C-alpha cells in the first residue's frame, strides 16, 4: 500500500525543527545574565533561515536545521 503524495516527511521536518529551536532558546534563556532579563530577545521563524535569534531587533544568530 503506497502512501502516495502526502506531507508526512515535511511535517516531520517542521516538527524536528521546532524541537531544536525550543531547545536552543531554553539553553539561551539559561545563559542570559539575570540582570539582562532577556526582554530584548526575540526569535524569527522561517524568514531568513529556519530560525534566527534577535537581540534589540538586531540578528545575533542564524540557524539552519536538518534532521
PDB file of C-alpha atoms in Angstrom, residues 3 5 17-18 24 27 29 31 34 43 64:
ATOM      1  CA  UNK A   3       1.304   6.467   0.918  1.00  0.00           C
ATOM      2  CA  UNK A   5       1.845  12.158  -2.145  1.00  0.00           C
ATOM      3  CA  UNK A  17      12.940  21.987  13.539  1.00  0.00           C
ATOM      4  CA  UNK A  18      10.546  23.252  16.232  1.00  0.00           C
ATOM      5  CA  UNK A  24      18.216  26.292  21.659  1.00  0.00           C
ATOM      6  CA  UNK A  27      19.582  26.990  26.586  1.00  0.00           C
ATOM      7  CA  UNK A  29      17.481  31.686  28.403  1.00  0.00           C
ATOM      8  CA  UNK A  31      22.747  31.648  29.720  1.00  0.00           C
ATOM      9  CA  UNK A  34      19.961  37.697  35.211  1.00  0.00           C
ATOM     10  CA  UNK A  43      13.068  34.711  17.554  1.00  0.00           C
ATOM     11  CA  UNK A  64      19.545  26.037   9.556  1.00  0.00           C
TER      12      UNK A  64
END
